Tab-separated table of C-alpha atoms in Angstrom:
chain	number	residue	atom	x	y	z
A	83	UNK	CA	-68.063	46.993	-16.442
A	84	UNK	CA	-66.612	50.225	-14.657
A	85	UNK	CA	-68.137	53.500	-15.907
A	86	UNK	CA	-66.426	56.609	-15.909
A	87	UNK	CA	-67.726	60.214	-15.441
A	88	UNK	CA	-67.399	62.222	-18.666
A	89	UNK	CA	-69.314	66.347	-18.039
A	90	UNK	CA	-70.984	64.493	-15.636
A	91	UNK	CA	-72.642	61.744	-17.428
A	92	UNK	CA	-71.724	58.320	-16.593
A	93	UNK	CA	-70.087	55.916	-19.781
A	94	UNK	CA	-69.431	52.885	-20.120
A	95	UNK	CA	-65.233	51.933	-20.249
A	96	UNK	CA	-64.068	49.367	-21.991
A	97	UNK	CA	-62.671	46.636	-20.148
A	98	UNK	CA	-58.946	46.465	-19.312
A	99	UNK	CA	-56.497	44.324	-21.626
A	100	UNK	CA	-54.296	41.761	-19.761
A	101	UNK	CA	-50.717	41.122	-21.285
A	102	UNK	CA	-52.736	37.683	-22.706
A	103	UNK	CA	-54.410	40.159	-25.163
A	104	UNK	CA	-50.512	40.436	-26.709
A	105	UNK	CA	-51.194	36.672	-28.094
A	106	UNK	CA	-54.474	37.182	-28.525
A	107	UNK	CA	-56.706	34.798	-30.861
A	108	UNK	CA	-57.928	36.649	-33.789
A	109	UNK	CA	-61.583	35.015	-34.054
A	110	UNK	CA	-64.243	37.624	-32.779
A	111	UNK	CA	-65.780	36.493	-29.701
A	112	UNK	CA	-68.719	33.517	-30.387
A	113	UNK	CA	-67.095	32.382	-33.883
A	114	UNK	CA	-66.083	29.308	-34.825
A	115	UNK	CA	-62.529	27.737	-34.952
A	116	UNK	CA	-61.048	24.798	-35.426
A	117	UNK	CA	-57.382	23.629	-33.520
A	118	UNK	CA	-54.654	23.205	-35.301
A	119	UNK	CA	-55.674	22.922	-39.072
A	120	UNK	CA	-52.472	23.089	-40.350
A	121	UNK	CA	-51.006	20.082	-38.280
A	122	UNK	CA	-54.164	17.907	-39.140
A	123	UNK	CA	-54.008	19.063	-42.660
A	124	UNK	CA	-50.590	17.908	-43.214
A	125	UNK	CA	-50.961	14.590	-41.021
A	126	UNK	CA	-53.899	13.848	-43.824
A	127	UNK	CA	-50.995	14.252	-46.668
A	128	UNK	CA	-48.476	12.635	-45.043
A	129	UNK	CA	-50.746	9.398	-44.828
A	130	UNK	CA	-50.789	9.255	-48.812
A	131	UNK	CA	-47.670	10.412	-49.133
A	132	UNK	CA	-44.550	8.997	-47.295
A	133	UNK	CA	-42.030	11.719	-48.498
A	134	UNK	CA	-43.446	14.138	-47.132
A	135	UNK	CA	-41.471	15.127	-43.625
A	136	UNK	CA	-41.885	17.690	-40.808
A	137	UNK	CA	-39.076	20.313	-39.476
A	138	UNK	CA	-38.925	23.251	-37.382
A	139	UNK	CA	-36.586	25.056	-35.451
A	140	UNK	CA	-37.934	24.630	-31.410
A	141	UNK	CA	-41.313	25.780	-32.135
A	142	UNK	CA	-43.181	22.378	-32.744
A	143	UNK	CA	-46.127	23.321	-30.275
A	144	UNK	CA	-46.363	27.003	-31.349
A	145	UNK	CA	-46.539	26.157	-35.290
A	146	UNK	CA	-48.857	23.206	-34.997
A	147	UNK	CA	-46.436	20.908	-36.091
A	148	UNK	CA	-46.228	19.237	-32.712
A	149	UNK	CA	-50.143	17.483	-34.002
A	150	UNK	CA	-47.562	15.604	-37.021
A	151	UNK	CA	-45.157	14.381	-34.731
A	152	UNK	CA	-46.892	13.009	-32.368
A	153	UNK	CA	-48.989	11.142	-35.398
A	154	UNK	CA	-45.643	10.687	-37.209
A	155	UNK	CA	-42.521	10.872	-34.718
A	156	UNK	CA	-40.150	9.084	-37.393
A	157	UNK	CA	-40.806	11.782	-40.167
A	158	UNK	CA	-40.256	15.125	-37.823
A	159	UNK	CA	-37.323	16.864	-37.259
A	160	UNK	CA	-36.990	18.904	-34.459
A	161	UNK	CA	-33.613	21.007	-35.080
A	162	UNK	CA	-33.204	23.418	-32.086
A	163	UNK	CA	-32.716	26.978	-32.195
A	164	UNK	CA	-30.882	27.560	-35.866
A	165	UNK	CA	-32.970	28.649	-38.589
A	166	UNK	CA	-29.929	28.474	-41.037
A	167	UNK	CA	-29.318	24.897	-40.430
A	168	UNK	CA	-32.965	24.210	-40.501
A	169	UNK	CA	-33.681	25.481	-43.838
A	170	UNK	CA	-29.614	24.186	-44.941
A	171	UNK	CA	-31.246	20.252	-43.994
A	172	UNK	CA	-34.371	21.084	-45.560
A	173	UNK	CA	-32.925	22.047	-48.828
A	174	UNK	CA	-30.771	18.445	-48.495
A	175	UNK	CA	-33.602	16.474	-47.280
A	176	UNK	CA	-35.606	17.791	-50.841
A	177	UNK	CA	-32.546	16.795	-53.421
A	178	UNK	CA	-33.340	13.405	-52.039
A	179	UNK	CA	-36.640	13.326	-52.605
A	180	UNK	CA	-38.243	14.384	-49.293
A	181	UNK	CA	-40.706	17.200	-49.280
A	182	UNK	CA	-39.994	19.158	-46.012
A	183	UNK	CA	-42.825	21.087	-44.531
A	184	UNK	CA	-40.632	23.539	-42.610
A	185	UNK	CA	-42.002	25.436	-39.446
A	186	UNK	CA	-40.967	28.663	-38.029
A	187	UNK	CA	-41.961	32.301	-37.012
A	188	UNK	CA	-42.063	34.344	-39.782
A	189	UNK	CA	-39.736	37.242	-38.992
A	190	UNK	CA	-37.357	34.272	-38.706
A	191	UNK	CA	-37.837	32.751	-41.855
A	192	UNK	CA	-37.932	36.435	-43.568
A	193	UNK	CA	-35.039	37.866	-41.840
A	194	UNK	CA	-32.940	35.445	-39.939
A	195	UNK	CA	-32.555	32.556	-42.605
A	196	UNK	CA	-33.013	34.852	-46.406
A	197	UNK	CA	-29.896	34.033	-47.287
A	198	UNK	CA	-30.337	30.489	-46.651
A	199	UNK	CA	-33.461	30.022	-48.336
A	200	UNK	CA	-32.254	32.455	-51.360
A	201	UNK	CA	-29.452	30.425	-51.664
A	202	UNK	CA	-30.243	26.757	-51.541
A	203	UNK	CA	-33.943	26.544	-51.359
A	204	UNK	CA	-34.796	28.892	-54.309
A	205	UNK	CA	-31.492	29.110	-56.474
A	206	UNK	CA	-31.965	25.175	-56.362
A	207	UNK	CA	-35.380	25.205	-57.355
A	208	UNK	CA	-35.701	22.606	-54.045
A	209	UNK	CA	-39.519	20.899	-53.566
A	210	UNK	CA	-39.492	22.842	-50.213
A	211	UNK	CA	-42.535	23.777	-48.278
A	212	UNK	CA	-42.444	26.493	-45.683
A	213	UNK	CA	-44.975	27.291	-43.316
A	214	UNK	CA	-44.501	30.425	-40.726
A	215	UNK	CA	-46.614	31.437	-37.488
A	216	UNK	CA	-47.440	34.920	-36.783
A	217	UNK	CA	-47.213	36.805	-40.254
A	218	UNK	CA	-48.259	40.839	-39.853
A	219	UNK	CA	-49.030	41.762	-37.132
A	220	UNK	CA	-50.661	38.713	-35.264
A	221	UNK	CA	-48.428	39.090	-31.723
A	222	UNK	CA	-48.148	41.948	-29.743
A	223	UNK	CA	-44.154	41.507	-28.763
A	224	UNK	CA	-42.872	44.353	-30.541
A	225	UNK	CA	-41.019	44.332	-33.970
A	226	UNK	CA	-38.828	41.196	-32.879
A	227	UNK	CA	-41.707	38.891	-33.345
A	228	UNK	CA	-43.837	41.352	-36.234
A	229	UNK	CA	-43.322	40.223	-39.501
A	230	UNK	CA	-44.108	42.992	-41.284
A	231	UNK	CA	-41.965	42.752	-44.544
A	232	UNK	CA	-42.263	38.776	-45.451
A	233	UNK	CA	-44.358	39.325	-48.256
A	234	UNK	CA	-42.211	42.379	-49.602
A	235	UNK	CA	-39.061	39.936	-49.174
A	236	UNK	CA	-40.436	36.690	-50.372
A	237	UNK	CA	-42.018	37.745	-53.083
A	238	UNK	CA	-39.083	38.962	-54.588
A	239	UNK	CA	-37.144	35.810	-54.305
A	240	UNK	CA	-37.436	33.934	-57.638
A	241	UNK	CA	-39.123	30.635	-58.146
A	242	UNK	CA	-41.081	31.487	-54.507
A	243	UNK	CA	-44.738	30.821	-54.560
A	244	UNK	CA	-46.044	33.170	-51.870
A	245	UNK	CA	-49.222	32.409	-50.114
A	246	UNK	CA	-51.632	34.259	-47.756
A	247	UNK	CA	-54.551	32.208	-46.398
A	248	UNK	CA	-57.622	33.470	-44.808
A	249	UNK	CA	-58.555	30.724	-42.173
A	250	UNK	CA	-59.194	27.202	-41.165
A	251	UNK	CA	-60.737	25.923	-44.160
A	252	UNK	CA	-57.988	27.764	-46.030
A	253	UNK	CA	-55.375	26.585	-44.637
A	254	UNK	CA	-56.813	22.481	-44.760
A	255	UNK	CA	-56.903	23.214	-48.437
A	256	UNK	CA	-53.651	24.697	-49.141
A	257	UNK	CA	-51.682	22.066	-47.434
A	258	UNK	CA	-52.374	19.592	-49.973
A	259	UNK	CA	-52.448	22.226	-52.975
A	260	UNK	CA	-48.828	23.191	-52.294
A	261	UNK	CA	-47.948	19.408	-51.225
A	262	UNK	CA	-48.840	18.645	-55.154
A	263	UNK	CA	-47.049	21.703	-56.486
A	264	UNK	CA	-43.620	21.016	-57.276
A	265	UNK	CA	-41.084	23.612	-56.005
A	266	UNK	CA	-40.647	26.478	-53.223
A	267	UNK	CA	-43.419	27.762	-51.598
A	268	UNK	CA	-43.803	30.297	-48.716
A	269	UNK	CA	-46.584	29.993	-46.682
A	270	UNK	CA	-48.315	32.485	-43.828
A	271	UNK	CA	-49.909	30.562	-41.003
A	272	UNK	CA	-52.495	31.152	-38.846
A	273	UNK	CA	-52.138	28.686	-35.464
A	274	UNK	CA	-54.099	27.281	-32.816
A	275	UNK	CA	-57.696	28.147	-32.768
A	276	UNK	CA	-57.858	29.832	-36.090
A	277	UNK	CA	-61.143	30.728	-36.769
A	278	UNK	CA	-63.707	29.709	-39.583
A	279	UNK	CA	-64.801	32.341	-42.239
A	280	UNK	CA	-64.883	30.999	-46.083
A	281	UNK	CA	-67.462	27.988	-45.657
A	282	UNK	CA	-69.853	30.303	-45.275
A	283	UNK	CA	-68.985	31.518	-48.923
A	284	UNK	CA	-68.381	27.338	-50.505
A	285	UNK	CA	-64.691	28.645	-50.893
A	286	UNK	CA	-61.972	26.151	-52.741
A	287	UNK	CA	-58.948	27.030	-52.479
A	288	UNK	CA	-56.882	27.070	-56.200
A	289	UNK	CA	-53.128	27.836	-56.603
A	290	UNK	CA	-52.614	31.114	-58.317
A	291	UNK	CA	-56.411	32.039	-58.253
A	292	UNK	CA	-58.163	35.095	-56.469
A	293	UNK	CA	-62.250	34.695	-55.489
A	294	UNK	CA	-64.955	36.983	-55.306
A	295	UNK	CA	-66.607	36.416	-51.936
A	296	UNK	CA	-68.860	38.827	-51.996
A	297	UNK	CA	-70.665	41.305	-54.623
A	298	UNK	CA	-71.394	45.145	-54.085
A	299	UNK	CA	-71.317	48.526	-56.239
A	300	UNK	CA	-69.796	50.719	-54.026
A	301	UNK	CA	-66.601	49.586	-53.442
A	302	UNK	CA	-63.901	46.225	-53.806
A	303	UNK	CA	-62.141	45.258	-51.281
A	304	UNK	CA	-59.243	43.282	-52.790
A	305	UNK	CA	-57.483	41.359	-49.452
A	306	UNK	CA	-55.270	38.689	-48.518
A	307	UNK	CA	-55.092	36.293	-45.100
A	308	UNK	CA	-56.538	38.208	-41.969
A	309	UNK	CA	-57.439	40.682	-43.356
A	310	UNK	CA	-59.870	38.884	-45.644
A	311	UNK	CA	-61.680	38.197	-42.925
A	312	UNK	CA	-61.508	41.607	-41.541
A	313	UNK	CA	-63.207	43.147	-44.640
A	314	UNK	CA	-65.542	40.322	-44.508
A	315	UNK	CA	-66.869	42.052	-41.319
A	316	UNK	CA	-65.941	45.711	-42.179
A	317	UNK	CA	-69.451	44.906	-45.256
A	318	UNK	CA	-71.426	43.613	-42.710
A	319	UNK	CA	-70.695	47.464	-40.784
A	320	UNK	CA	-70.664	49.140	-43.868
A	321	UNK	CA	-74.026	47.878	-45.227
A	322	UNK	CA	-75.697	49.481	-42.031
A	323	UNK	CA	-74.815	52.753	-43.977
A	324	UNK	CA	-76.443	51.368	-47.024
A	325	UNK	CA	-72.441	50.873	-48.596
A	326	UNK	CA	-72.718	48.093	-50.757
A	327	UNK	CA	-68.638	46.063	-50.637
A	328	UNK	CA	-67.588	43.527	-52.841
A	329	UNK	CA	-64.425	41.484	-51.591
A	330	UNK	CA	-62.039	39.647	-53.895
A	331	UNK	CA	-59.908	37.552	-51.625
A	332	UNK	CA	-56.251	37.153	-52.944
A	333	UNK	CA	-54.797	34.293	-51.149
A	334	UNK	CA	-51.665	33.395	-53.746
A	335	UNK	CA	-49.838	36.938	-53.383
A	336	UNK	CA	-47.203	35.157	-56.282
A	337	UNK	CA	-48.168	34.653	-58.830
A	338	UNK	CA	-50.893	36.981	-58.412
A	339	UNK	CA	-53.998	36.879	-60.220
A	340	UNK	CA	-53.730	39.096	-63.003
A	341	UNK	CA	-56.928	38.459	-64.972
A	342	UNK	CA	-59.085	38.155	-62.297
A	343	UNK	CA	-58.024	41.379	-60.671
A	344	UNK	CA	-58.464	43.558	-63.805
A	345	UNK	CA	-61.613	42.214	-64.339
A	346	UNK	CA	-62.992	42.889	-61.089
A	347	UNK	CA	-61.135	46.610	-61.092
A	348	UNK	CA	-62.544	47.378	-64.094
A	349	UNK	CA	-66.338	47.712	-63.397
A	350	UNK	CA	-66.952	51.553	-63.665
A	351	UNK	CA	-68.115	53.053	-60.953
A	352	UNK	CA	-66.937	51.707	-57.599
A	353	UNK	CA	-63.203	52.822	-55.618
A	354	UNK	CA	-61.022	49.995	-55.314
A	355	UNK	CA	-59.507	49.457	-51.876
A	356	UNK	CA	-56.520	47.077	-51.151
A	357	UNK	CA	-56.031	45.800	-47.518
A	358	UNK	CA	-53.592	43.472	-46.047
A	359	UNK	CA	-51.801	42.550	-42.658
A	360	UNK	CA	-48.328	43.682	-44.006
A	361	UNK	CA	-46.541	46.759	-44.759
A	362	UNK	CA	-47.976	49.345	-46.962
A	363	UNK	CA	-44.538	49.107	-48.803
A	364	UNK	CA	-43.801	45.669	-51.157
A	365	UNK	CA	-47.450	43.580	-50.587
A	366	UNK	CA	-50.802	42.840	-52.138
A	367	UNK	CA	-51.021	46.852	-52.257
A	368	UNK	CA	-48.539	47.929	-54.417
A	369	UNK	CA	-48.295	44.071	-56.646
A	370	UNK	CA	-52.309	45.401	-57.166
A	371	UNK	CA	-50.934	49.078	-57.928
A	372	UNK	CA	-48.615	48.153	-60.112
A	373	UNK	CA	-50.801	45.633	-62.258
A	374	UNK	CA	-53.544	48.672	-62.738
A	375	UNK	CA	-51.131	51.265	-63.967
A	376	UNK	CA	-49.486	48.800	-66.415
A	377	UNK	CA	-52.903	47.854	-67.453
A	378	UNK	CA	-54.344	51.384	-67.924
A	379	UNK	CA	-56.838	50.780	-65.448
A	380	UNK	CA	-57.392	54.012	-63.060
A	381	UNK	CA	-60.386	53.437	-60.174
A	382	UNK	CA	-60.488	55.857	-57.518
A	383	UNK	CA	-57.477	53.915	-55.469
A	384	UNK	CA	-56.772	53.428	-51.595
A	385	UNK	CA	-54.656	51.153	-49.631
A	386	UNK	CA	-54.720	50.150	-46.171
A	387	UNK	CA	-52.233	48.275	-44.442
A	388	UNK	CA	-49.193	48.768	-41.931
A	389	UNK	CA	-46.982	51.852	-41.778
A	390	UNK	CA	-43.640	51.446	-43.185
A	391	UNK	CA	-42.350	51.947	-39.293
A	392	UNK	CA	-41.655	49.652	-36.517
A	393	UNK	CA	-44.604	48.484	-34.513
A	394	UNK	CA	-45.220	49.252	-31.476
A	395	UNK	CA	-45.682	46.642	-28.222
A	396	UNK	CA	-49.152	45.861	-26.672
A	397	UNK	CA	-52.570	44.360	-26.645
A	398	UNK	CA	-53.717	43.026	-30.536
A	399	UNK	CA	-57.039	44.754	-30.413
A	400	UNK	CA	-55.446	47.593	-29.184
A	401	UNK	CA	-52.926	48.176	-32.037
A	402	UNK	CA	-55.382	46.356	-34.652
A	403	UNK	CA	-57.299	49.321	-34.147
A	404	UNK	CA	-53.970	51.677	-33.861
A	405	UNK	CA	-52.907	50.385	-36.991
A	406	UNK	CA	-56.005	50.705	-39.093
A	407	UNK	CA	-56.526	47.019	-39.240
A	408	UNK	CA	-59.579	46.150	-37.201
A	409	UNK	CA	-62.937	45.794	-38.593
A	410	UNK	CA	-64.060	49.270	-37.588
A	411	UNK	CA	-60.971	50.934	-38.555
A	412	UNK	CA	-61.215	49.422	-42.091
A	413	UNK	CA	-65.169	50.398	-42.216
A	414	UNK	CA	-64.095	53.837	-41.087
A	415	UNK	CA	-61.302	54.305	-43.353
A	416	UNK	CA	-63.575	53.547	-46.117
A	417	UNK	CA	-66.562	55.689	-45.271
A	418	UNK	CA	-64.163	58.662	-44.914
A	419	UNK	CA	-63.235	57.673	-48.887
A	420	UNK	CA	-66.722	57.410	-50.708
C-alpha cells in the first residue's frame, strides 16, 4: 500500500480503483456468494412446471438466464436487441398459457419498453414474469445503464407486483413465489456472484410481507434489496457506538406491507430511517412516508437514498460512498441524526 505524506506524517492511501471496480460485485470482501441463483432458481421451477419459458433481449449471460438455456434450450428465447418486441412476444406467449420469465437491464425494461409492458403486459392482466439486472445503482456506466426510477415507474403501473430482493437466498425463494402468483410481476435482480446475507437471520421469503431481521431501540431501519444488506452492516458499525438498529426488510415494494410497517413505526421512542438503492423521489421512502402520515403516525423521520439527479460515472465503492449508500455512509448519516 503507497503512503502519502500529510504535515509530515506518513498515511496510509487507499488503493487505486481499476475501471473493473465500475462492475464491481457488491459482496464485501471474504463473504459468501453463490453464482447465478436466479438461473438455478428458475431451472428448479421449470422442471415441475413445463409452461414456464425463458426470454431476454441479448443479455442471456449477463442476466443469468444463459444457466436455463443451456439446461432447457427448447424453452428460451433469445430475441436480439428489441425490448419492445421482447416484452410484445412475452405478453403473446402468456395468453397461451406460457409463463415468460423475461430478462433484461432494468433501465431498459423501465424506460425503453413502459409502454409495452403498460400496454399489453399490465392492461392485459398477462401471467408475465420480469426479471431485470442492475437495478439502482449497481454499475458504474453512467445514467444509461443506472436505473434509478424503476421502482417510482413500476410501481405505478396497475396490476404490477413490484419486488426488491436482498440476496441469494432471496432471490432462490422468490422465483418460485412469483412463478405461483398469477399475474405481472416486476422483479430487481442481483447477478452473478450475489452474495449471501438472510440465512444468517432463517429468512422465508412471503409475497406481500416485510420481516424484522433484527431488533434495537434506537432506531429502524426499514430497507429494500441492497440496501438491506447495507444496513445489515451499517448495525454491526453502529453498535460499536453503543446504537442499538432494528431492520425491517421490505422486499415486496407493491403491495407494501401496511400492517407490519405501522406496527414496527409505532414503538415510541426510536427515529425511523428508510433506505433504498433508488431515487429519493417515488420508492420505499416516500410509499413508507405516505403510509405514516395517512396513519397518524409521526417518528422522528429520515430517508436515505439517491438524489433525484443523474449519476455520475465511476468506480461502485467510490460513488456508493458518494451517494450515501455504503455501509459507512449509512452508519454516518444516522449517527449525525440521533
Amino acid at each position: 500500500m503507497k503512503l502519502e505524506k500529510t504535515s509530515g506524517v506518513a498515511a496510509p492511501t487507499k488503493p487505486r480503483l481499476t475501471t473493473s471496480a465500475m462492475i464491481a460485485s457488491i459482496a464485501a470482501e471474504g463473504q459468501a456468494t453463490k453464482p447465478a441463483p436466479f438461473g438455478h432458481a428458475l431451472i428448479e421451477v421449470a422442471r415441475r412446471r413445463p409452461e414456464i419459458i425463458g426470454m431476454t433481449a441479448d443479455l442471456g449471460k449477463y442476466t443469468d438466464l444463459h444457466v436455463f438455456a443451456k439446461e432447457f434450450p427448447d424453452r428460451y428465447y433469445q430475441m436480439g436487441m428489441a425490448e419492445q418486441l421482447l416484452f410484445g412476444s412475452a405478453s403473446g406467449l402468456a395468453s397461451e398459457g406460457f409463463i415468460p420469465f423475461v430478462t433484461t437491464y432494468a433501465v431498459f425494461a423501465s424506460r425503453r419498453a413502459y409502454d409495452f409492458i403498460h400496454q399489453t403486459i399490465a392492461e392485459e392482466n398477462r401471467n408475465v414474469k420480469i426479471a431485470c439486472a442492475l437495478p439502482g445503482l449497481t454499475s458504474g456506466y453512467g445514467p444509461s445503464h443506472q436505473a434509478t426510477e424503476d421502482l417510482a415507474l413500476l410501481r405505478a403501473m396497475p396490476n404490477m407486483m413490484v419486488i426488491d430482493p436482498c440476496d441469494a437466498l432471496e432471490i432462490e425463494q422468490v422465483v418460485p413465489a412469483i412463478a405461483e402468483h398469477k399475474g405481472p410481476v416486476y422483479m430487481r435482480l442481483l447477478r452473478g456472484q450475489v452474495p449471501l446475507v438472510l440465512d444468517e437471520y432463517g429468512y422465508q421469503f412471503e409475497l406481500g410481507k416485510a420481516k424484522q431481521l433484527r431488533d434495537g431501540e434506537d432506531v429502524l431501519i426499514i430497507s429494500s434489496g441492497l440496501l438491506t444488506m447495507r444496513a445489515l452492516e451499517a448495525v454491526k458499525l453502529l453498535a460499536a457506538d453503543r446504537i442499538k438498529a432494528a431492520v425491517l426488510h421490505v422486499p415486496t415494494i407493491k403491495p407494501l406491507d401496511v400492517e407490519t410497517i405501522m406496527a414496527a413505526c409505532r414503538k415510541s421512542g426510536r427515529a425511523v430511517v428508510v433506505a433504498e438503492n433508488h431515487s429519493v423521489i417515488g420508492g420505499l421512502g416516500e410509499a413508507v412516508a405516505a403510509v405514516l402520515m395517512r396513519e397518524r403516525i409521526y417518528p422522528a423521520f429520515h430517508h436515505i437514498g439517491l438524489p433525484d439527479e443523474f449519476l455520475a460515472a465511476g468506480a461502485l465503492p467510490t460513488l456508493h460512498d458518494r451517494y450515501g449508500i455504503s455501509a459507512s455512509a449509512i452508519t454516518n448519516s444516522i449517527k449525525s441524526w440521533l
